[in-house]
Every structure is written in structure tokens, then in C-alpha cells.
């Protein structure tokens, strides 16, 4: 297992589709991109035993992500307050991912390998978001999300850089924000999709490239763009009109974590242009894991669990959404966060940390 992609990111052979999604223009566009794919009718994108919830799928984890695509309709359109990475979480235009990061929280919710589900009712979603933006009015007080604009995370349950390879959903949302002076879109990504460089976002879209030390990423960031490629892309995306931040996430404790992060931060400092550094900010998120996901990972990628599952360092904690997860112990966690801040200040002094936990 390495972070290098050993097979195509997408080689869609089956599209599991709700009838309502097939009737919409976006659904027809997605089907048209893979004309040879088998269309498998399903009643609900949430309940497909062949791809969700069947423990036998563990051995086919990456194959399912490569070959299966789900097409559905987003039923509940809700914009939720956030206050950490973004002011608001916009309704998802997709769910799931073609990549296979071993620590990803999304499979915990939907089950097993969780290939990409594309929501075809993009017009409803964009209209909902536009109404929510209008309701907010101008932002009058700066906060950690942004000093001037309301920030909307548009990729909570997927990776928008990969989603943009499948449909125009992400571009439609970015085009909405492009023409909206009071708000901006934001999404984290582990994939460098250079097609986005042609979108001319006018500074209204924030891309957050997720980074971690190279050797750790080789074990845990499966099917993603190499770390060096992500770092090298920052300057190009800034030049193309994006705001580009970094996600130092997740921070995983290894015997050499401090030295590894120091080396990575120095590399970022060496590569980034003055323009990129002038607008740079980051968020820091230490690893959160989950016992059911740990048990699933043992069936397809046990090597990653040597890094992720550390009962000697972790304790249970109930997350904001009610899930029971494991995190680094609270007494140790504060010291780790402070040490990480020191590393950034020393090796990447141009980078503001928006928040760390």
C-alpha cells in the first residue's frame, strides 16, 4: 500500500441509480459520462447491500470505490452552523469518496467502502444555499473562519476535487459563490485536480489541501495525490484565484512524529511563493478513530491500524454528533497541540493557525 495510485481513480462499471435521479438533467449527464456502465435501479442511495453494510465487501474495498458509482437525490436540504472550519456546513452534493484514507469518518456512517454518491438535484441545492447566504446579510464581525465573508463548507462528506471529475456539481456551487460578495465556498481535499485551475473563482473559493508527513501518508492516505504534489499545487491554485489554506490533518502520533512534521513544514516553507504565504492559514486536527472502523480496517489494511489504533495513548470520547470515538488522552492532548503550534511557529512562521484540537 502506498499513496501512489496503482489503478485508475474511476473506472465506473456499475451506476446504482434512483429513478428520480435518472430523470434529472444532472443525472443524465453523469450516466452519459460512462455510457458502457450497467445501470442498476435502486430504491434508495442509502440502502444498497452490494456496496454498503455487507462485511464481505471488505476484501473488495478499493475495487468498489473504483468501479461503483451511486446516483441519488438529496432529500433533506439543511445548512448547519459550524464555527470551526466554516461558519456553515452546506448540504452535500455528494457522499463518499473514490479515495481510501484509512482514518476516514465517512464509512462509519454509511458502511464499508462507501463509493461516491452523486446527488442529481443540484438546482435545488444551489437555490437553498443562495437563500441561506441572502438570509445572513453581510458579515459584520470577524471570526476564526474568515474576517469578512461567511464561509460555507461544501464538501463535508466527500472530496470535491474528485467529485468534480464525476459531475459539474462542485463547479455549479463554486460559480454561485463566485458571484456572491458576502460568502465563500470551502472544501478540504487530498487530490490535485488541475481542471479546477480554469474556473476563475475570483477568491470566493477556499481550497484546504490536507497534509501530513510523507511516510505516514504512504500508509494511511490510500489512492490520494502524493504529499509533494499537493504542496507543489498550492502556488498554482493561488495564482488561479483561489484562497488556499492547509489542513494539518490528521496528526497521528508515531515515534518520529515531531521530526517528521518539522521536515514537512520546512518543505512547505521552501516551496510556497510569497503570494501563497501572504494568504496562508491552517487548521490542525489530531486523529480521531473509531472501534468499528478499526475492525473493518483490519480486514483490508491492517498495517494502517498499527499507527491509528493506540489504546496506550487513546481514550473514548463522545463526539458532538453522539458517536463514541477514541482520541488521544485529554491530559496529553493539550500538550500535543501546544507542541504542534511551536513546530509551525518555528518552521513555517508565515502560517496562521485558525484553530487546533
PDB file of N, CA and C in Angstrom, residues 107-176:
ATOM      1  N   UNK A 107     -17.069   6.357   6.095  1.00  0.00           N
ATOM      2  CA  UNK A 107     -17.552   4.975   6.090  1.00  0.00           C
ATOM      3  C   UNK A 107     -18.214   4.559   7.401  1.00  0.00           C
ATOM      4  N   UNK A 108     -17.898   5.243   8.491  1.00  0.00           N
ATOM      5  CA  UNK A 108     -18.542   4.886   9.758  1.00  0.00           C
ATOM      6  C   UNK A 108     -20.054   5.096   9.679  1.00  0.00           C
ATOM      7  N   UNK A 109     -20.458   6.075   8.864  1.00  0.00           N
ATOM      8  CA  UNK A 109     -21.877   6.416   8.796  1.00  0.00           C
ATOM      9  C   UNK A 109     -22.616   5.565   7.771  1.00  0.00           C
ATOM     10  N   UNK A 110     -22.033   5.382   6.600  1.00  0.00           N
ATOM     11  CA  UNK A 110     -22.779   4.743   5.523  1.00  0.00           C
ATOM     12  C   UNK A 110     -22.434   3.277   5.338  1.00  0.00           C
ATOM     13  N   UNK A 111     -21.262   2.866   5.781  1.00  0.00           N
ATOM     14  CA  UNK A 111     -20.961   1.454   5.746  1.00  0.00           C
ATOM     15  C   UNK A 111     -19.916   1.063   4.723  1.00  0.00           C
ATOM     16  N   UNK A 112     -18.854   0.479   5.223  1.00  0.00           N
ATOM     17  CA  UNK A 112     -17.835  -0.143   4.395  1.00  0.00           C
ATOM     18  C   UNK A 112     -17.258   0.821   3.369  1.00  0.00           C
ATOM     19  N   UNK A 113     -16.958   0.378   2.156  1.00  0.00           N
ATOM     20  CA  UNK A 113     -16.077   1.191   1.322  1.00  0.00           C
ATOM     21  C   UNK A 113     -16.709   2.485   0.844  1.00  0.00           C
ATOM     22  N   UNK A 114     -18.028   2.560   0.788  1.00  0.00           N
ATOM     23  CA  UNK A 114     -18.741   3.809   0.529  1.00  0.00           C
ATOM     24  C   UNK A 114     -18.219   4.540  -0.706  1.00  0.00           C
ATOM     25  N   UNK A 115     -18.530   4.051  -1.920  1.00  0.00           N
ATOM     26  CA  UNK A 115     -18.128   4.776  -3.129  1.00  0.00           C
ATOM     27  C   UNK A 115     -18.895   6.093  -3.240  1.00  0.00           C
ATOM     28  N   UNK A 116     -18.570   6.871  -4.232  1.00  0.00           N
ATOM     29  CA  UNK A 116     -19.181   8.194  -4.366  1.00  0.00           C
ATOM     30  C   UNK A 116     -20.661   8.076  -4.729  1.00  0.00           C
ATOM     31  N   UNK A 117     -21.482   8.801  -3.985  1.00  0.00           N
ATOM     32  CA  UNK A 117     -22.878   9.035  -4.355  1.00  0.00           C
ATOM     33  C   UNK A 117     -22.988  10.467  -4.837  1.00  0.00           C
ATOM     34  N   UNK A 118     -23.477  10.664  -6.055  1.00  0.00           N
ATOM     35  CA  UNK A 118     -23.692  11.992  -6.617  1.00  0.00           C
ATOM     36  C   UNK A 118     -25.172  12.337  -6.468  1.00  0.00           C
ATOM     37  N   UNK A 119     -25.452  13.524  -5.950  1.00  0.00           N
ATOM     38  CA  UNK A 119     -26.834  13.980  -5.837  1.00  0.00           C
ATOM     39  C   UNK A 119     -27.189  14.806  -7.071  1.00  0.00           C
ATOM     40  N   UNK A 120     -28.220  14.357  -7.779  1.00  0.00           N
ATOM     41  CA  UNK A 120     -28.559  14.944  -9.078  1.00  0.00           C
ATOM     42  C   UNK A 120     -29.385  16.220  -8.974  1.00  0.00           C
ATOM     43  N   UNK A 121     -29.986  16.478  -7.821  1.00  0.00           N
ATOM     44  CA  UNK A 121     -30.852  17.665  -7.691  1.00  0.00           C
ATOM     45  C   UNK A 121     -30.039  18.900  -7.313  1.00  0.00           C
ATOM     46  N   UNK A 122     -29.044  19.195  -8.139  1.00  0.00           N
ATOM     47  CA  UNK A 122     -28.119  20.287  -7.855  1.00  0.00           C
ATOM     48  C   UNK A 122     -28.825  21.640  -7.885  1.00  0.00           C
ATOM     49  N   UNK A 123     -29.830  21.818  -8.722  1.00  0.00           N
ATOM     50  CA  UNK A 123     -30.525  23.109  -8.769  1.00  0.00           C
ATOM     51  C   UNK A 123     -31.212  23.408  -7.442  1.00  0.00           C
ATOM     52  N   UNK A 124     -31.816  22.411  -6.841  1.00  0.00           N
ATOM     53  CA  UNK A 124     -32.435  22.605  -5.531  1.00  0.00           C
ATOM     54  C   UNK A 124     -31.390  22.973  -4.490  1.00  0.00           C
ATOM     55  N   UNK A 125     -30.236  22.306  -4.545  1.00  0.00           N
ATOM     56  CA  UNK A 125     -29.191  22.548  -3.558  1.00  0.00           C
ATOM     57  C   UNK A 125     -28.634  23.961  -3.691  1.00  0.00           C
ATOM     58  N   UNK A 126     -28.332  24.393  -4.915  1.00  0.00           N
ATOM     59  CA  UNK A 126     -27.769  25.730  -5.099  1.00  0.00           C
ATOM     60  C   UNK A 126     -28.774  26.814  -4.713  1.00  0.00           C
ATOM     61  N   UNK A 127     -30.034  26.614  -5.012  1.00  0.00           N
ATOM     62  CA  UNK A 127     -31.049  27.595  -4.621  1.00  0.00           C
ATOM     63  C   UNK A 127     -31.170  27.673  -3.107  1.00  0.00           C
ATOM     64  N   UNK A 128     -31.104  26.530  -2.442  1.00  0.00           N
ATOM     65  CA  UNK A 128     -31.142  26.522  -0.977  1.00  0.00           C
ATOM     66  C   UNK A 128     -29.964  27.312  -0.405  1.00  0.00           C
ATOM     67  N   UNK A 129     -28.768  27.055  -0.925  1.00  0.00           N
ATOM     68  CA  UNK A 129     -27.581  27.749  -0.416  1.00  0.00           C
ATOM     69  C   UNK A 129     -27.683  29.247  -0.692  1.00  0.00           C
ATOM     70  N   UNK A 130     -28.138  29.613  -1.865  1.00  0.00           N
ATOM     71  CA  UNK A 130     -28.272  31.036  -2.194  1.00  0.00           C
ATOM     72  C   UNK A 130     -29.230  31.739  -1.242  1.00  0.00           C
ATOM     73  N   UNK A 131     -30.318  31.081  -0.906  1.00  0.00           N
ATOM     74  CA  UNK A 131     -31.280  31.677   0.036  1.00  0.00           C
ATOM     75  C   UNK A 131     -30.649  31.843   1.415  1.00  0.00           C
ATOM     76  N   UNK A 132     -29.868  30.839   1.829  1.00  0.00           N
ATOM     77  CA  UNK A 132     -29.238  30.923   3.145  1.00  0.00           C
ATOM     78  C   UNK A 132     -28.222  32.057   3.197  1.00  0.00           C
ATOM     79  N   UNK A 133     -27.454  32.233   2.130  1.00  0.00           N
ATOM     80  CA  UNK A 133     -26.487  33.326   2.073  1.00  0.00           C
ATOM     81  C   UNK A 133     -27.203  34.671   2.166  1.00  0.00           C
ATOM     82  N   UNK A 134     -28.276  34.809   1.384  1.00  0.00           N
ATOM     83  CA  UNK A 134     -29.026  36.067   1.390  1.00  0.00           C
ATOM     84  C   UNK A 134     -29.590  36.363   2.774  1.00  0.00           C
ATOM     85  N   UNK A 135     -30.013  35.326   3.460  1.00  0.00           N
ATOM     86  CA  UNK A 135     -30.585  35.486   4.803  1.00  0.00           C
ATOM     87  C   UNK A 135     -29.553  36.033   5.785  1.00  0.00           C
ATOM     88  N   UNK A 136     -28.292  35.696   5.622  1.00  0.00           N
ATOM     89  CA  UNK A 136     -27.259  36.129   6.566  1.00  0.00           C
ATOM     90  C   UNK A 136     -26.958  37.615   6.450  1.00  0.00           C
ATOM     91  N   UNK A 137     -27.055  38.159   5.237  1.00  0.00           N
ATOM     92  CA  UNK A 137     -26.610  39.532   5.038  1.00  0.00           C
ATOM     93  C   UNK A 137     -25.093  39.617   5.141  1.00  0.00           C
ATOM     94  N   UNK A 138     -24.523  40.820   5.183  1.00  0.00           N
ATOM     95  CA  UNK A 138     -23.065  40.965   5.299  1.00  0.00           C
ATOM     96  C   UNK A 138     -22.561  40.477   6.660  1.00  0.00           C
ATOM     97  N   UNK A 139     -21.334  39.994   6.680  1.00  0.00           N
ATOM     98  CA  UNK A 139     -20.701  39.588   7.931  1.00  0.00           C
ATOM     99  C   UNK A 139     -20.143  40.837   8.612  1.00  0.00           C
ATOM    100  N   UNK A 140     -20.556  41.089   9.814  1.00  0.00           N
ATOM    101  CA  UNK A 140     -20.186  42.341  10.487  1.00  0.00           C
ATOM    102  C   UNK A 140     -19.076  42.172  11.514  1.00  0.00           C
ATOM    103  N   UNK A 141     -18.809  40.942  11.939  1.00  0.00           N
ATOM    104  CA  UNK A 141     -17.752  40.714  12.923  1.00  0.00           C
ATOM    105  C   UNK A 141     -16.829  39.598  12.438  1.00  0.00           C
ATOM    106  N   UNK A 142     -15.520  39.829  12.426  1.00  0.00           N
ATOM    107  CA  UNK A 142     -14.582  38.775  12.007  1.00  0.00           C
ATOM    108  C   UNK A 142     -14.570  37.633  13.014  1.00  0.00           C
ATOM    109  N   UNK A 143     -14.255  36.438  12.524  1.00  0.00           N
ATOM    110  CA  UNK A 143     -14.076  35.287  13.408  1.00  0.00           C
ATOM    111  C   UNK A 143     -13.004  34.383  12.834  1.00  0.00           C
ATOM    112  N   UNK A 144     -12.786  33.229  13.440  1.00  0.00           N
ATOM    113  CA  UNK A 144     -11.697  32.357  13.016  1.00  0.00           C
ATOM    114  C   UNK A 144     -11.938  31.755  11.640  1.00  0.00           C
ATOM    115  N   UNK A 145     -13.186  31.749  11.190  1.00  0.00           N
ATOM    116  CA  UNK A 145     -13.486  31.207   9.857  1.00  0.00           C
ATOM    117  C   UNK A 145     -13.018  32.148   8.761  1.00  0.00           C
ATOM    118  N   UNK A 146     -13.298  33.431   8.938  1.00  0.00           N
ATOM    119  CA  UNK A 146     -12.904  34.434   7.962  1.00  0.00           C
ATOM    120  C   UNK A 146     -13.206  35.816   8.527  1.00  0.00           C
ATOM    121  N   UNK A 147     -12.377  36.818   8.244  1.00  0.00           N
ATOM    122  CA  UNK A 147     -12.637  38.143   8.800  1.00  0.00           C
ATOM    123  C   UNK A 147     -13.786  38.881   8.138  1.00  0.00           C
ATOM    124  N   UNK A 148     -14.119  38.526   6.887  1.00  0.00           N
ATOM    125  CA  UNK A 148     -15.099  39.326   6.156  1.00  0.00           C
ATOM    126  C   UNK A 148     -16.258  38.538   5.574  1.00  0.00           C
ATOM    127  N   UNK A 149     -16.029  37.303   5.155  1.00  0.00           N
ATOM    128  CA  UNK A 149     -17.049  36.547   4.423  1.00  0.00           C
ATOM    129  C   UNK A 149     -17.609  35.409   5.273  1.00  0.00           C
ATOM    130  N   UNK A 150     -18.874  35.087   5.025  1.00  0.00           N
ATOM    131  CA  UNK A 150     -19.444  33.859   5.581  1.00  0.00           C
ATOM    132  C   UNK A 150     -18.863  32.684   4.805  1.00  0.00           C
ATOM    133  N   UNK A 151     -18.322  31.714   5.521  1.00  0.00           N
ATOM    134  CA  UNK A 151     -17.677  30.565   4.880  1.00  0.00           C
ATOM    135  C   UNK A 151     -18.606  29.357   4.952  1.00  0.00           C
ATOM    136  N   UNK A 152     -18.827  28.737   3.794  1.00  0.00           N
ATOM    137  CA  UNK A 152     -19.697  27.560   3.686  1.00  0.00           C
ATOM    138  C   UNK A 152     -18.862  26.362   3.240  1.00  0.00           C
ATOM    139  N   UNK A 153     -18.779  25.342   4.085  1.00  0.00           N
ATOM    140  CA  UNK A 153     -18.105  24.106   3.696  1.00  0.00           C
ATOM    141  C   UNK A 153     -19.024  23.331   2.767  1.00  0.00           C
ATOM    142  N   UNK A 154     -18.555  23.064   1.551  1.00  0.00           N
ATOM    143  CA  UNK A 154     -19.390  22.386   0.559  1.00  0.00           C
ATOM    144  C   UNK A 154     -18.975  20.931   0.358  1.00  0.00           C
ATOM    145  N   UNK A 155     -18.023  20.437   1.180  1.00  0.00           N
ATOM    146  CA  UNK A 155     -17.538  19.069   0.971  1.00  0.00           C
ATOM    147  C   UNK A 155     -17.392  18.279   2.242  1.00  0.00           C
ATOM    148  N   UNK A 156     -18.369  18.364   3.125  1.00  0.00           N
ATOM    149  CA  UNK A 156     -18.237  17.698   4.422  1.00  0.00           C
ATOM    150  C   UNK A 156     -18.105  16.184   4.280  1.00  0.00           C
ATOM    151  N   UNK A 157     -18.820  15.582   3.351  1.00  0.00           N
ATOM    152  CA  UNK A 157     -18.895  14.123   3.267  1.00  0.00           C
ATOM    153  C   UNK A 157     -18.263  13.544   2.006  1.00  0.00           C
ATOM    154  N   UNK A 158     -17.413  14.330   1.351  1.00  0.00           N
ATOM    155  CA  UNK A 158     -16.774  13.852   0.128  1.00  0.00           C
ATOM    156  C   UNK A 158     -15.546  14.703  -0.134  1.00  0.00           C
ATOM    157  N   UNK A 159     -14.833  14.392  -1.191  1.00  0.00           N
ATOM    158  CA  UNK A 159     -13.701  15.210  -1.609  1.00  0.00           C
ATOM    159  C   UNK A 159     -14.087  15.896  -2.917  1.00  0.00           C
ATOM    160  N   UNK A 160     -14.262  17.213  -2.866  1.00  0.00           N
ATOM    161  CA  UNK A 160     -14.801  17.938  -4.008  1.00  0.00           C
ATOM    162  C   UNK A 160     -13.895  17.888  -5.230  1.00  0.00           C
ATOM    163  N   UNK A 161     -12.580  17.746  -5.036  1.00  0.00           N
ATOM    164  CA  UNK A 161     -11.681  17.668  -6.184  1.00  0.00           C
ATOM    165  C   UNK A 161     -11.945  16.411  -7.009  1.00  0.00           C
ATOM    166  N   UNK A 162     -12.285  15.323  -6.332  1.00  0.00           N
ATOM    167  CA  UNK A 162     -12.652  14.095  -7.042  1.00  0.00           C
ATOM    168  C   UNK A 162     -14.080  14.194  -7.566  1.00  0.00           C
ATOM    169  N   UNK A 163     -14.982  14.766  -6.766  1.00  0.00           N
ATOM    170  CA  UNK A 163     -16.366  14.931  -7.226  1.00  0.00           C
ATOM    171  C   UNK A 163     -16.425  15.697  -8.545  1.00  0.00           C
ATOM    172  N   UNK A 164     -15.510  16.655  -8.717  1.00  0.00           N
ATOM    173  CA  UNK A 164     -15.517  17.468  -9.932  1.00  0.00           C
ATOM    174  C   UNK A 164     -15.140  16.662 -11.170  1.00  0.00           C
ATOM    175  N   UNK A 165     -14.574  15.473 -10.996  1.00  0.00           N
ATOM    176  CA  UNK A 165     -14.288  14.582 -12.111  1.00  0.00           C
ATOM    177  C   UNK A 165     -15.541  13.845 -12.571  1.00  0.00           C
ATOM    178  N   UNK A 166     -16.554  13.818 -11.715  1.00  0.00           N
ATOM    179  CA  UNK A 166     -17.738  12.997 -11.960  1.00  0.00           C
ATOM    180  C   UNK A 166     -18.894  13.816 -12.510  1.00  0.00           C
ATOM    181  N   UNK A 167     -19.071  15.020 -11.971  1.00  0.00           N
ATOM    182  CA  UNK A 167     -20.171  15.874 -12.401  1.00  0.00           C
ATOM    183  C   UNK A 167     -19.777  17.331 -12.234  1.00  0.00           C
ATOM    184  N   UNK A 168     -20.652  18.226 -12.673  1.00  0.00           N
ATOM    185  CA  UNK A 168     -20.421  19.663 -12.545  1.00  0.00           C
ATOM    186  C   UNK A 168     -21.011  20.232 -11.259  1.00  0.00           C
ATOM    187  N   UNK A 169     -21.386  19.384 -10.323  1.00  0.00           N
ATOM    188  CA  UNK A 169     -21.989  19.869  -9.084  1.00  0.00           C
ATOM    189  C   UNK A 169     -21.095  20.868  -8.351  1.00  0.00           C
ATOM    190  N   UNK A 170     -19.825  20.517  -8.193  1.00  0.00           N
ATOM    191  CA  UNK A 170     -18.913  21.379  -7.444  1.00  0.00           C
ATOM    192  C   UNK A 170     -18.724  22.700  -8.179  1.00  0.00           C
ATOM    193  N   UNK A 171     -18.581  22.644  -9.481  1.00  0.00           N
ATOM    194  CA  UNK A 171     -18.407  23.888 -10.242  1.00  0.00           C
ATOM    195  C   UNK A 171     -19.654  24.766 -10.135  1.00  0.00           C
ATOM    196  N   UNK A 172     -20.830  24.170 -10.155  1.00  0.00           N
ATOM    197  CA  UNK A 172     -22.053  24.961 -10.021  1.00  0.00           C
ATOM    198  C   UNK A 172     -22.070  25.713  -8.694  1.00  0.00           C
ATOM    199  N   UNK A 173     -21.658  25.041  -7.625  1.00  0.00           N
ATOM    200  CA  UNK A 173     -21.626  25.722  -6.326  1.00  0.00           C
ATOM    201  C   UNK A 173     -20.544  26.798  -6.291  1.00  0.00           C
ATOM    202  N   UNK A 174     -19.363  26.490  -6.825  1.00  0.00           N
ATOM    203  CA  UNK A 174     -18.299  27.496  -6.842  1.00  0.00           C
ATOM    204  C   UNK A 174     -18.689  28.692  -7.707  1.00  0.00           C
ATOM    205  N   UNK A 175     -19.421  28.463  -8.787  1.00  0.00           N
ATOM    206  CA  UNK A 175     -19.907  29.572  -9.608  1.00  0.00           C
ATOM    207  C   UNK A 175     -20.882  30.443  -8.834  1.00  0.00           C
ATOM    208  N   UNK A 176     -21.705  29.812  -7.992  1.00  0.00           N
ATOM    209  CA  UNK A 176     -22.617  30.583  -7.140  1.00  0.00           C
ATOM    210  C   UNK A 176     -21.830  31.508  -6.218  1.00  0.00           C
TER     211      UNK A 176
END
